[in-house]
mmCIF file with all atom_site columns, C-alpha atoms in Angstrom:
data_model
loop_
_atom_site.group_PDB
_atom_site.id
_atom_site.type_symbol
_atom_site.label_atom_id
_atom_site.label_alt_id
_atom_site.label_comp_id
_atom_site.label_asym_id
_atom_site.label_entity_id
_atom_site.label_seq_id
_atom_site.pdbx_PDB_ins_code
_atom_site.Cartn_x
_atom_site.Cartn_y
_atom_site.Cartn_z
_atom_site.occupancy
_atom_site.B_iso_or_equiv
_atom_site.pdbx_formal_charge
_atom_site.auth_seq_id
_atom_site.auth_comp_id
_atom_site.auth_asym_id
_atom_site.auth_atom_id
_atom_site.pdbx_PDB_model_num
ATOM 1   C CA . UNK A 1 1   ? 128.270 120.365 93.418  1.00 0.00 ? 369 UNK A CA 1
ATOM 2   C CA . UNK A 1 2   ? 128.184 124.197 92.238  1.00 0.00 ? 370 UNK A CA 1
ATOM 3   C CA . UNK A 1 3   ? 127.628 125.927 89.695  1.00 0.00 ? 371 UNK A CA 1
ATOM 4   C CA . UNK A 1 4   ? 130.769 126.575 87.594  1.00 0.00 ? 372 UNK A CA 1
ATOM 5   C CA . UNK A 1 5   ? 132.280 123.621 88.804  1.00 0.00 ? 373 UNK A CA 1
ATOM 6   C CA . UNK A 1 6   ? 134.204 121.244 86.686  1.00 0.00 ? 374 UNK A CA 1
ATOM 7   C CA . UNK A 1 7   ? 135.002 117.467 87.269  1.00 0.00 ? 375 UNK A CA 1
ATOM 8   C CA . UNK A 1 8   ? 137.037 115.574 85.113  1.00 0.00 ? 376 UNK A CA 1
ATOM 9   C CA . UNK A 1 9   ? 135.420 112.275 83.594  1.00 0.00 ? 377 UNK A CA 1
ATOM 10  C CA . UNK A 1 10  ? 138.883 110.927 83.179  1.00 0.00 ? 378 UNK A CA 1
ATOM 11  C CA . UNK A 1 11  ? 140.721 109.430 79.520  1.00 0.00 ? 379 UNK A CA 1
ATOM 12  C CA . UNK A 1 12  ? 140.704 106.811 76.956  1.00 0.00 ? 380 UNK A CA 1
ATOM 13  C CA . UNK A 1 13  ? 142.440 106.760 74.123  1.00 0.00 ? 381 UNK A CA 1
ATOM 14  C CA . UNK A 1 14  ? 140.812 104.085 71.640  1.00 0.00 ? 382 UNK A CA 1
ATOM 15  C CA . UNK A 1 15  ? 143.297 101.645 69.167  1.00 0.00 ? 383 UNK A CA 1
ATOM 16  C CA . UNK A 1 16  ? 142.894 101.662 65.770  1.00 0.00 ? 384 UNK A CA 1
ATOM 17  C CA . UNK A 1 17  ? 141.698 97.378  66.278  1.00 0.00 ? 385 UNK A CA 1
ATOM 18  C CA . UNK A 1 18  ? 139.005 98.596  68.306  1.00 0.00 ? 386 UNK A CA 1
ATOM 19  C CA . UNK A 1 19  ? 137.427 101.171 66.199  1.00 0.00 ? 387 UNK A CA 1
ATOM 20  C CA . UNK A 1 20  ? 137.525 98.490  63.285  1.00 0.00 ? 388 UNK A CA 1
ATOM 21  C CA . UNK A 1 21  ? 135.950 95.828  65.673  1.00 0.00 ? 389 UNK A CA 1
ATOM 22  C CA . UNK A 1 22  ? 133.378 98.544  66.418  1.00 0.00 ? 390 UNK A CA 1
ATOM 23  C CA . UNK A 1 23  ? 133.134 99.861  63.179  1.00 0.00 ? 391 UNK A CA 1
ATOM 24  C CA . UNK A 1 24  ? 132.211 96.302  61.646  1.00 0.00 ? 392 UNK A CA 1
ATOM 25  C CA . UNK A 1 25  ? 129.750 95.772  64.597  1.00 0.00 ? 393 UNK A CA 1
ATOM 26  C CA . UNK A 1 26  ? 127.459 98.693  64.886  1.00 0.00 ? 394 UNK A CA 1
ATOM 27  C CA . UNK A 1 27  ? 128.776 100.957 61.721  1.00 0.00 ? 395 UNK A CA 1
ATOM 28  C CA . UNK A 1 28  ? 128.627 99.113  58.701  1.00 0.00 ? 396 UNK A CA 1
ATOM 29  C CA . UNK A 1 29  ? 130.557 100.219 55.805  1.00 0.00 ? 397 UNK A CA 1
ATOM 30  C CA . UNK A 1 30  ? 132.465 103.131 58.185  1.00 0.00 ? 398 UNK A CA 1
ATOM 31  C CA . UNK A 1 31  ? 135.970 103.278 57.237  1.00 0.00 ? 399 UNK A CA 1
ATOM 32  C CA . UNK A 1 32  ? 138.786 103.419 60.462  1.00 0.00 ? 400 UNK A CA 1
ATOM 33  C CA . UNK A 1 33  ? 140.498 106.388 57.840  1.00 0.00 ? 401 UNK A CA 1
ATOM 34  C CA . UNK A 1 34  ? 137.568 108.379 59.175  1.00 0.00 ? 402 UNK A CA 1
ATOM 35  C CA . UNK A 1 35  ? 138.161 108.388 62.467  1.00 0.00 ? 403 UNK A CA 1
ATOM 36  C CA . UNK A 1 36  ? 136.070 107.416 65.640  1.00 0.00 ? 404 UNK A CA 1
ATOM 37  C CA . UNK A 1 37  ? 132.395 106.750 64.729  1.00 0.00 ? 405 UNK A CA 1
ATOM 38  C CA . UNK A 1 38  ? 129.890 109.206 66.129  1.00 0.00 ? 406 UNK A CA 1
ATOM 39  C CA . UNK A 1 39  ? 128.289 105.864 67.832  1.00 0.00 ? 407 UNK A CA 1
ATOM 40  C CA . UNK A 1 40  ? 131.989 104.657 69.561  1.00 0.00 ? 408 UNK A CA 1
ATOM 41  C CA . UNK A 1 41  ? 132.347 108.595 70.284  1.00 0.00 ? 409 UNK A CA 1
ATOM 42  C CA . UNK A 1 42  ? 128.672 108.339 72.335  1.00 0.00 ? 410 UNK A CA 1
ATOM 43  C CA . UNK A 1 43  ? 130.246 105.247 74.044  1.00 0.00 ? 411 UNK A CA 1
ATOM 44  C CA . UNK A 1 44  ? 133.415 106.833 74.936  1.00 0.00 ? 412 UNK A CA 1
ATOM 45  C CA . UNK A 1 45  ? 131.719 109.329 76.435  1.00 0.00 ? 413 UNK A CA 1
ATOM 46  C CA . UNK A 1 46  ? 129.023 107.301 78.461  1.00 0.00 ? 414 UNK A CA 1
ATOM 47  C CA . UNK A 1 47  ? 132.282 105.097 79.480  1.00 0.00 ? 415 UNK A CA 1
ATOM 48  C CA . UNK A 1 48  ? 134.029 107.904 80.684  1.00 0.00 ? 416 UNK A CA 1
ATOM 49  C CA . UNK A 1 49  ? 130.984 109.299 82.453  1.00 0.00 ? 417 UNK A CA 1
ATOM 50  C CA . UNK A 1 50  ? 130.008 106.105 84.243  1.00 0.00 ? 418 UNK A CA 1
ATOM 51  C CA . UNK A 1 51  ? 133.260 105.480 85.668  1.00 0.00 ? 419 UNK A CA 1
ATOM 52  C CA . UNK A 1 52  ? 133.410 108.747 87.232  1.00 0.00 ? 420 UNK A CA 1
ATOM 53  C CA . UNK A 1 53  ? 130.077 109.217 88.258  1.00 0.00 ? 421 UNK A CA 1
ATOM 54  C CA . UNK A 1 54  ? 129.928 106.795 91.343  1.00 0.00 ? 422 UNK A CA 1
ATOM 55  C CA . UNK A 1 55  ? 131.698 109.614 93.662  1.00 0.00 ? 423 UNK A CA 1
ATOM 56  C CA . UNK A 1 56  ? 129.040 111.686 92.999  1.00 0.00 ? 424 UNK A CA 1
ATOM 57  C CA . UNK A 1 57  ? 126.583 109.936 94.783  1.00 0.00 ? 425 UNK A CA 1
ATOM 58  C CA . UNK A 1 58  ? 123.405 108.520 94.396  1.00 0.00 ? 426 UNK A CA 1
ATOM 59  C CA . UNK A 1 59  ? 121.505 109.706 90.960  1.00 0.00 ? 427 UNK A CA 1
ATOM 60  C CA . UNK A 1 60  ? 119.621 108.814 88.256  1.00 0.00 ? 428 UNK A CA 1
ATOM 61  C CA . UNK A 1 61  ? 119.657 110.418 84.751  1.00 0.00 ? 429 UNK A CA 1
ATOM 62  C CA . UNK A 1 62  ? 116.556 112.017 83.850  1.00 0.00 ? 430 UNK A CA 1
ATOM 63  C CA . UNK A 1 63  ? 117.500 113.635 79.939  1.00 0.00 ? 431 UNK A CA 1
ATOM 64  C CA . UNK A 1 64  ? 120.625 113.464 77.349  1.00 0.00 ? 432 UNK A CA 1
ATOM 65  C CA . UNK A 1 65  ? 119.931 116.739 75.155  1.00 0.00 ? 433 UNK A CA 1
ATOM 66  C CA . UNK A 1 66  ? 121.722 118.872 72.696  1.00 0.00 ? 434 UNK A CA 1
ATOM 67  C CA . UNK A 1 67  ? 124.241 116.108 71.406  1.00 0.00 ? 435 UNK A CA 1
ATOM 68  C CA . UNK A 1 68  ? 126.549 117.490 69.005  1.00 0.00 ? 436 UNK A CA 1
ATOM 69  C CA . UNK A 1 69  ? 129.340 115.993 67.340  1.00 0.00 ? 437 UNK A CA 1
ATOM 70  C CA . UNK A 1 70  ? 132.539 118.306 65.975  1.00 0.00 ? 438 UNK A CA 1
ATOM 71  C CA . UNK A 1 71  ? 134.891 116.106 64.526  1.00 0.00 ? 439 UNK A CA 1
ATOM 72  C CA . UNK A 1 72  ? 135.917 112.009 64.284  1.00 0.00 ? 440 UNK A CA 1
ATOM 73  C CA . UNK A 1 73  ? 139.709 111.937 66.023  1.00 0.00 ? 441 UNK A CA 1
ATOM 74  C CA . UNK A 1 74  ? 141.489 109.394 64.263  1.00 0.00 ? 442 UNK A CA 1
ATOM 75  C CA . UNK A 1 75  ? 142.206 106.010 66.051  1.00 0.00 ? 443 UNK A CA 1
ATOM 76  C CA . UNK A 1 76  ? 144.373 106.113 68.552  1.00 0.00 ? 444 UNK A CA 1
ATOM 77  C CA . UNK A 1 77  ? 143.936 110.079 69.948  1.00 0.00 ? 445 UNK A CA 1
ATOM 78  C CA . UNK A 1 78  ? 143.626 110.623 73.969  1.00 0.00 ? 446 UNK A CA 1
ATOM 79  C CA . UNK A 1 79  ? 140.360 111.576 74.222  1.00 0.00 ? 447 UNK A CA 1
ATOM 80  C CA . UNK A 1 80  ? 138.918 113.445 77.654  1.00 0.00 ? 448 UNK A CA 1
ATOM 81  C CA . UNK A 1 81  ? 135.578 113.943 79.427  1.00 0.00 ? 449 UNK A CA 1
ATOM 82  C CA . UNK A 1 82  ? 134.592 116.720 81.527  1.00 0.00 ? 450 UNK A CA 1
ATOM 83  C CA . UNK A 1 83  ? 131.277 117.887 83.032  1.00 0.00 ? 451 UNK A CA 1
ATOM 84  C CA . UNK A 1 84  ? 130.357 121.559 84.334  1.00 0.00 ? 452 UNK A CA 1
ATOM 85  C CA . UNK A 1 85  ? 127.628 122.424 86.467  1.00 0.00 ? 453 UNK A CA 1
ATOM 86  C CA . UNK A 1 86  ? 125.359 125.135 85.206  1.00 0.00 ? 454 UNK A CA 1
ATOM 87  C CA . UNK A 1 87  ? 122.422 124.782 87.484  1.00 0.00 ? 455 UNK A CA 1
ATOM 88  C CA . UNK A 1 88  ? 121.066 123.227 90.591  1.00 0.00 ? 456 UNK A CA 1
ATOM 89  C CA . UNK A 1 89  ? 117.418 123.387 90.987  1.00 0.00 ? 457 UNK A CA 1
ATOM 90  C CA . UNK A 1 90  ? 115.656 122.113 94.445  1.00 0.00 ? 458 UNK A CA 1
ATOM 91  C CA . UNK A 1 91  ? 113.473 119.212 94.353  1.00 0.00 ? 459 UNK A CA 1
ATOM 92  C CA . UNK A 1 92  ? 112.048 118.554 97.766  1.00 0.00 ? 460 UNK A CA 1
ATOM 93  C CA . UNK A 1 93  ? 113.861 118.221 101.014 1.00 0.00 ? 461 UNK A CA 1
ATOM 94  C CA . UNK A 1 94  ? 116.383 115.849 99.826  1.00 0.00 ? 462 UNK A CA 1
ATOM 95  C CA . UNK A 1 95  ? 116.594 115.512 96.215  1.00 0.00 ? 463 UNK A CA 1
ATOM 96  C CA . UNK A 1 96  ? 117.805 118.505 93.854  1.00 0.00 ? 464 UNK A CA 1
ATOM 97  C CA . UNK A 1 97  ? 118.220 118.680 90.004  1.00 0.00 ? 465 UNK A CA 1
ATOM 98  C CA . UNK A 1 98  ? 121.893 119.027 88.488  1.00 0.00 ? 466 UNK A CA 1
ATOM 99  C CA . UNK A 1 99  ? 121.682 120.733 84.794  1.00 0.00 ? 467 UNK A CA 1
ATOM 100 C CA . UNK A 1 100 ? 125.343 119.856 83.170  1.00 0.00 ? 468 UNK A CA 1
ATOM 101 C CA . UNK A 1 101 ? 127.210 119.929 79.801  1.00 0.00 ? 469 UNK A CA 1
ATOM 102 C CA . UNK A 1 102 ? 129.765 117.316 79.211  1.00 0.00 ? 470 UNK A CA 1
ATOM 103 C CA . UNK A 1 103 ? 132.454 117.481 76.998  1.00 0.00 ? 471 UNK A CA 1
ATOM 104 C CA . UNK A 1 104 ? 135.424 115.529 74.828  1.00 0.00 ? 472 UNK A CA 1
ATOM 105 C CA . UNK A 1 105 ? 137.879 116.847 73.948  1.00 0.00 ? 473 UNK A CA 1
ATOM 106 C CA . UNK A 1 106 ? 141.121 115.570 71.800  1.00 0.00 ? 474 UNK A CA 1
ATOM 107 C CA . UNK A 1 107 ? 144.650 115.596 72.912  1.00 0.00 ? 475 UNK A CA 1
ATOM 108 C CA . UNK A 1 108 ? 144.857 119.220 71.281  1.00 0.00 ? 476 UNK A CA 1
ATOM 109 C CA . UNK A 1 109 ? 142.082 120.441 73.658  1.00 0.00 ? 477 UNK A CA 1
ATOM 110 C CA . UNK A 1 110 ? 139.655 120.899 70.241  1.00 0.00 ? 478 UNK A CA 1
ATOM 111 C CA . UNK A 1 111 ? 135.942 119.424 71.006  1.00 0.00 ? 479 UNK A CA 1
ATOM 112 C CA . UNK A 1 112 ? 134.952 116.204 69.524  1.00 0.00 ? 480 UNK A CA 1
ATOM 113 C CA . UNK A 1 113 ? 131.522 115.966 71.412  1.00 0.00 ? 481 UNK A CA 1
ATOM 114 C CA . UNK A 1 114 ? 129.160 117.360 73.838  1.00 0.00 ? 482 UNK A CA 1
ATOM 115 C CA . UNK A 1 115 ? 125.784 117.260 75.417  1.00 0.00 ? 483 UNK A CA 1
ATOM 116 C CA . UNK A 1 116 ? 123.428 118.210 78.219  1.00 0.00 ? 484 UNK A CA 1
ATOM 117 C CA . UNK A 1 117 ? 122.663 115.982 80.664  1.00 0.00 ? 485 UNK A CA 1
ATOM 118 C CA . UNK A 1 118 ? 119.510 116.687 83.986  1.00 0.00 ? 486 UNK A CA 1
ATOM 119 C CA . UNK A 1 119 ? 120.242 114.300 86.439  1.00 0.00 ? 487 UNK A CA 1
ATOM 120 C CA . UNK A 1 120 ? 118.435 113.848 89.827  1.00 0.00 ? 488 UNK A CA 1
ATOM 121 C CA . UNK A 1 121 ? 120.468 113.687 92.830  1.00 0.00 ? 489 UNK A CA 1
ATOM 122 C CA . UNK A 1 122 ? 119.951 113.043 96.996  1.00 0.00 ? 490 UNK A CA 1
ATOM 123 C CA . UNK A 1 123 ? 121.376 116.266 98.727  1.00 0.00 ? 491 UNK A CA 1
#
């Protein structure tokens, strides 16, 4: 990894059923008119980053900071992760310290959430 880099965390576009299913479950009294739950939107994204995250290599996460939420897409709207690199910090022969933001964005390219993730990885 390097600093500036950018890897895709891949797409999902979530139905309009499963944002009610979720809604009911975990968001009580959210209406599906409001879009994607800030809760389903956290999923999404840990989804996203999970999947994508095994060609990386070994790691383990060490801090999720700075979570912000923009907007709710409506049911239905591809949604698509992304993580940049914006530091790399040695930690002993073998092991180093990745400092990255991670973004969604909706089909229109506007942000719908992000966050700072330190994750420790073998070099």
């Amino acid at each position: 990894m390097t600093i500036g880099q950018v890897a895709p965390l891949g797409a999902i576009a979530v139905d309009e059923a499963a944002v009610a299913d979720f809604a009911r479950r975990f968001v009580p009294g959210w209406e599906v008119e409001s879009g994607v739950p800030d809760a389903m939107i956290y999923a999404v994204w840990t989804k996203l980053e999970a999947d994508a995250s095994p060609a990386w290599g070994p790691h383990k996460r060490l801090a999720v900071d700075a979570l912000r939420w923009a907007r709710n897409p409506p049911a239905g709207e591809l949604l698509r992760g992304r993580m940049t690199v914006l530091g790399k910090d040695k930690v002993g022969d073998n092991k180093g310290v990745v400092i990255a933001q991670h973004d969604l964005v909706d089909e229109a390219g506007r942000l719908v959430f992000s966050c700072l993730t330190r994750s420790v990885f073998a070099r």
